[in-house]
mmCIF file with all atom_site columns, C-alpha atoms in Angstrom:
data_model
loop_
_atom_site.group_PDB
_atom_site.id
_atom_site.type_symbol
_atom_site.label_atom_id
_atom_site.label_alt_id
_atom_site.label_comp_id
_atom_site.label_asym_id
_atom_site.label_entity_id
_atom_site.label_seq_id
_atom_site.pdbx_PDB_ins_code
_atom_site.Cartn_x
_atom_site.Cartn_y
_atom_site.Cartn_z
_atom_site.occupancy
_atom_site.B_iso_or_equiv
_atom_site.pdbx_formal_charge
_atom_site.auth_seq_id
_atom_site.auth_comp_id
_atom_site.auth_asym_id
_atom_site.auth_atom_id
_atom_site.pdbx_PDB_model_num
ATOM 1  C CA . LYS A 1 1  ? 84.991 81.535  80.114  1.00 79.00 ? 27  LYS A CA 1
ATOM 2  C CA . ALA A 1 2  ? 82.252 84.001  80.924  1.00 82.00 ? 28  ALA A CA 1
ATOM 3  C CA . HIS A 1 3  ? 79.838 85.257  78.326  1.00 81.00 ? 29  HIS A CA 1
ATOM 4  C CA . HIS A 1 4  ? 78.063 88.410  79.406  1.00 87.00 ? 30  HIS A CA 1
ATOM 5  C CA . ALA A 1 5  ? 75.408 90.232  77.454  1.00 91.00 ? 31  ALA A CA 1
ATOM 6  C CA . ALA A 1 6  ? 76.712 93.361  75.752  1.00 94.00 ? 32  ALA A CA 1
ATOM 7  C CA . ASP A 1 7  ? 74.430 95.628  77.781  1.00 96.00 ? 33  ASP A CA 1
ATOM 8  C CA . LEU A 1 8  ? 75.618 94.109  81.069  1.00 96.00 ? 34  LEU A CA 1
ATOM 9  C CA . LYS A 1 9  ? 79.265 94.510  80.072  1.00 96.00 ? 35  LYS A CA 1
ATOM 10 C CA . LYS A 1 10 ? 78.636 98.124  79.116  1.00 97.00 ? 36  LYS A CA 1
ATOM 11 C CA . ASP A 1 11 ? 76.820 98.837  82.385  1.00 97.00 ? 37  ASP A CA 1
ATOM 12 C CA . MET A 1 12 ? 79.562 97.255  84.501  1.00 97.00 ? 38  MET A CA 1
ATOM 13 C CA . THR A 1 13 ? 82.309 98.998  82.522  1.00 98.00 ? 39  THR A CA 1
ATOM 14 C CA . VAL A 1 14 ? 80.648 102.400 82.960  1.00 98.00 ? 40  VAL A CA 1
ATOM 15 C CA . ARG A 1 15 ? 80.271 101.773 86.684  1.00 98.00 ? 41  ARG A CA 1
ATOM 16 C CA . LEU A 1 16 ? 83.870 100.576 87.039  1.00 98.00 ? 42  LEU A CA 1
ATOM 17 C CA . ASN A 1 17 ? 85.184 103.601 85.163  1.00 98.00 ? 43  ASN A CA 1
ATOM 18 C CA . ARG A 1 18 ? 83.222 105.850 87.522  1.00 97.00 ? 44  ARG A CA 1
ATOM 19 C CA . ILE A 1 19 ? 84.628 103.968 90.532  1.00 98.00 ? 45  ILE A CA 1
ATOM 20 C CA . GLU A 1 20 ? 88.140 104.282 89.120  1.00 98.00 ? 46  GLU A CA 1
ATOM 21 C CA . GLY A 1 21 ? 87.655 108.035 88.943  1.00 98.00 ? 47  GLY A CA 1
ATOM 22 C CA . GLN A 1 22 ? 86.323 108.078 92.492  1.00 98.00 ? 48  GLN A CA 1
ATOM 23 C CA . ILE A 1 23 ? 89.388 106.198 93.741  1.00 98.00 ? 49  ILE A CA 1
ATOM 24 C CA . ARG A 1 24 ? 91.723 108.662 92.023  1.00 98.00 ? 50  ARG A CA 1
ATOM 25 C CA . GLY A 1 25 ? 89.691 111.472 93.575  1.00 98.00 ? 51  GLY A CA 1
ATOM 26 C CA . ILE A 1 26 ? 89.955 109.924 97.027  1.00 98.00 ? 52  ILE A CA 1
ATOM 27 C CA . SER A 1 27 ? 93.720 109.681 96.681  1.00 98.00 ? 53  SER A CA 1
ATOM 28 C CA . LYS A 1 28 ? 93.885 113.346 95.670  1.00 98.00 ? 54  LYS A CA 1
ATOM 29 C CA . MET A 1 29 ? 91.637 114.314 98.580  1.00 98.00 ? 55  MET A CA 1
ATOM 30 C CA . ILE A 1 30 ? 93.950 112.553 101.024 1.00 98.00 ? 56  ILE A CA 1
ATOM 31 C CA . ASN A 1 31 ? 97.032 114.178 99.497  1.00 98.00 ? 57  ASN A CA 1
ATOM 32 C CA . ASP A 1 32 ? 95.284 117.566 99.633  1.00 98.00 ? 58  ASP A CA 1
ATOM 33 C CA . ASP A 1 33 ? 94.392 117.079 103.321 1.00 98.00 ? 59  ASP A CA 1
ATOM 34 C CA . VAL A 1 34 ? 90.662 117.289 102.656 1.00 98.00 ? 60  VAL A CA 1
ATOM 35 C CA . TYR A 1 35 ? 88.458 116.986 105.753 1.00 98.00 ? 61  TYR A CA 1
ATOM 36 C CA . CYS A 1 36 ? 88.239 113.330 106.834 1.00 98.00 ? 62  CYS A CA 1
ATOM 37 C CA . ASP A 1 37 ? 84.442 113.155 106.810 1.00 98.00 ? 63  ASP A CA 1
ATOM 38 C CA . ASP A 1 38 ? 84.357 114.274 103.181 1.00 98.00 ? 64  ASP A CA 1
ATOM 39 C CA . VAL A 1 39 ? 86.912 111.591 102.235 1.00 98.00 ? 65  VAL A CA 1
ATOM 40 C CA . LEU A 1 40 ? 84.908 108.957 104.106 1.00 98.00 ? 66  LEU A CA 1
ATOM 41 C CA . HIS A 1 41 ? 81.787 109.876 102.123 1.00 98.00 ? 67  HIS A CA 1
ATOM 42 C CA . GLN A 1 42 ? 83.691 109.402 98.882  1.00 98.00 ? 68  GLN A CA 1
ATOM 43 C CA . ILE A 1 43 ? 85.005 106.036 100.076 1.00 98.00 ? 69  ILE A CA 1
ATOM 44 C CA . LEU A 1 44 ? 81.443 104.977 100.903 1.00 98.00 ? 70  LEU A CA 1
ATOM 45 C CA . ALA A 1 45 ? 80.307 106.016 97.426  1.00 97.00 ? 71  ALA A CA 1
ATOM 46 C CA . ALA A 1 46 ? 83.087 103.957 95.804  1.00 98.00 ? 72  ALA A CA 1
ATOM 47 C CA . GLU A 1 47 ? 82.248 100.954 97.991  1.00 97.00 ? 73  GLU A CA 1
ATOM 48 C CA . SER A 1 48 ? 78.588 101.269 97.056  1.00 97.00 ? 74  SER A CA 1
ATOM 49 C CA . GLY A 1 49 ? 79.535 101.319 93.380  1.00 97.00 ? 75  GLY A CA 1
ATOM 50 C CA . LEU A 1 50 ? 81.644 98.183  93.746  1.00 97.00 ? 76  LEU A CA 1
ATOM 51 C CA . HIS A 1 51 ? 78.833 96.508  95.653  1.00 96.00 ? 77  HIS A CA 1
ATOM 52 C CA . MET A 1 52 ? 76.468 97.201  92.754  1.00 97.00 ? 78  MET A CA 1
ATOM 53 C CA . VAL A 1 53 ? 78.908 95.786  90.185  1.00 98.00 ? 79  VAL A CA 1
ATOM 54 C CA . LYS A 1 54 ? 79.399 92.726  92.388  1.00 96.00 ? 80  LYS A CA 1
ATOM 55 C CA . ASN A 1 55 ? 75.640 92.165  92.582  1.00 96.00 ? 81  ASN A CA 1
ATOM 56 C CA . LEU A 1 56 ? 75.172 92.564  88.826  1.00 96.00 ? 82  LEU A CA 1
ATOM 57 C CA . LEU A 1 57 ? 77.971 90.114  88.120  1.00 96.00 ? 83  LEU A CA 1
ATOM 58 C CA . PHE A 1 58 ? 76.759 87.628  90.707  1.00 96.00 ? 84  PHE A CA 1
ATOM 59 C CA . GLU A 1 59 ? 73.230 87.653  89.305  1.00 95.00 ? 85  GLU A CA 1
ATOM 60 C CA . SER A 1 60 ? 74.555 87.121  85.790  1.00 95.00 ? 86  SER A CA 1
ATOM 61 C CA . HIS A 1 61 ? 76.820 84.330  87.016  1.00 95.00 ? 87  HIS A CA 1
ATOM 62 C CA . MET A 1 62 ? 73.899 82.546  88.681  1.00 95.00 ? 88  MET A CA 1
ATOM 63 C CA . LYS A 1 63 ? 71.590 82.881  85.676  1.00 94.00 ? 89  LYS A CA 1
ATOM 64 C CA . SER A 1 64 ? 74.135 81.797  83.091  1.00 93.00 ? 90  SER A CA 1
ATOM 65 C CA . CYS A 1 65 ? 77.350 80.102  84.222  1.00 93.00 ? 91  CYS A CA 1
ATOM 66 C CA . VAL A 1 66 ? 75.929 78.202  87.179  1.00 95.00 ? 92  VAL A CA 1
ATOM 67 C CA . VAL A 1 67 ? 72.758 77.111  85.378  1.00 95.00 ? 93  VAL A CA 1
ATOM 68 C CA . GLU A 1 68 ? 74.726 75.938  82.335  1.00 94.00 ? 94  GLU A CA 1
ATOM 69 C CA . GLN A 1 69 ? 77.171 73.944  84.440  1.00 95.00 ? 95  GLN A CA 1
ATOM 70 C CA . LEU A 1 70 ? 74.361 72.284  86.380  1.00 96.00 ? 96  LEU A CA 1
ATOM 71 C CA . LYS A 1 71 ? 72.641 71.339  83.115  1.00 96.00 ? 97  LYS A CA 1
ATOM 72 C CA . GLN A 1 72 ? 75.915 69.705  82.056  1.00 96.00 ? 98  GLN A CA 1
ATOM 73 C CA . GLY A 1 73 ? 75.962 67.705  85.289  1.00 97.00 ? 99  GLY A CA 1
ATOM 74 C CA . LYS A 1 74 ? 78.886 69.648  86.758  1.00 96.00 ? 100 LYS A CA 1
ATOM 75 C CA . GLU A 1 75 ? 77.608 69.745  90.309  1.00 96.00 ? 101 GLU A CA 1
ATOM 76 C CA . GLU A 1 76 ? 81.002 70.896  91.640  1.00 97.00 ? 102 GLU A CA 1
ATOM 77 C CA . VAL A 1 77 ? 79.839 74.382  90.660  1.00 96.00 ? 103 VAL A CA 1
ATOM 78 C CA . ILE A 1 78 ? 77.763 74.311  93.864  1.00 97.00 ? 104 ILE A CA 1
ATOM 79 C CA . ASP A 1 79 ? 80.900 73.937  95.989  1.00 97.00 ? 105 ASP A CA 1
ATOM 80 C CA . GLU A 1 80 ? 82.515 76.787  94.074  1.00 96.00 ? 106 GLU A CA 1
ATOM 81 C CA . LEU A 1 81 ? 79.413 78.903  94.579  1.00 95.00 ? 107 LEU A CA 1
ATOM 82 C CA . MET A 1 82 ? 79.342 78.198  98.312  1.00 96.00 ? 108 MET A CA 1
ATOM 83 C CA . ILE A 1 83 ? 82.971 79.343  98.674  1.00 97.00 ? 109 ILE A CA 1
ATOM 84 C CA . THR A 1 84 ? 82.131 82.528  96.776  1.00 96.00 ? 110 THR A CA 1
ATOM 85 C CA . LEU A 1 85 ? 79.019 83.185  98.905  1.00 95.00 ? 111 LEU A CA 1
ATOM 86 C CA . LYS A 1 86 ? 81.042 82.762  102.104 1.00 96.00 ? 112 LYS A CA 1
ATOM 87 C CA . LYS A 1 87 ? 83.617 85.262  100.863 1.00 95.00 ? 113 LYS A CA 1
ATOM 88 C CA . MET A 1 88 ? 80.896 87.698  99.803  1.00 92.00 ? 114 MET A CA 1
ATOM 89 C CA . SER A 1 89 ? 79.240 87.573  103.203 1.00 90.00 ? 115 SER A CA 1
ATOM 90 C CA . LYS A 1 90 ? 82.341 88.662  105.134 1.00 87.00 ? 116 LYS A CA 1
#
């Protein structure tokens, strides 16, 4: 189970709520036949937001979950981390 600092949870939640609104807006733009380039810019903004949340979560994961598991001798966390890094780099 993860244990994130309250400020990190708040930051990620605020960002995710903003992204959720962006996604709803993108859907409306498509349904309203908004110019493609404008929709693409909104998609890029949503992707950028998700990228930032991913980076915040990954950093927290490395500094807490991974470190704690290594201290407990659970070296299999390295294999798990490598799988995650490969997926993130696609």
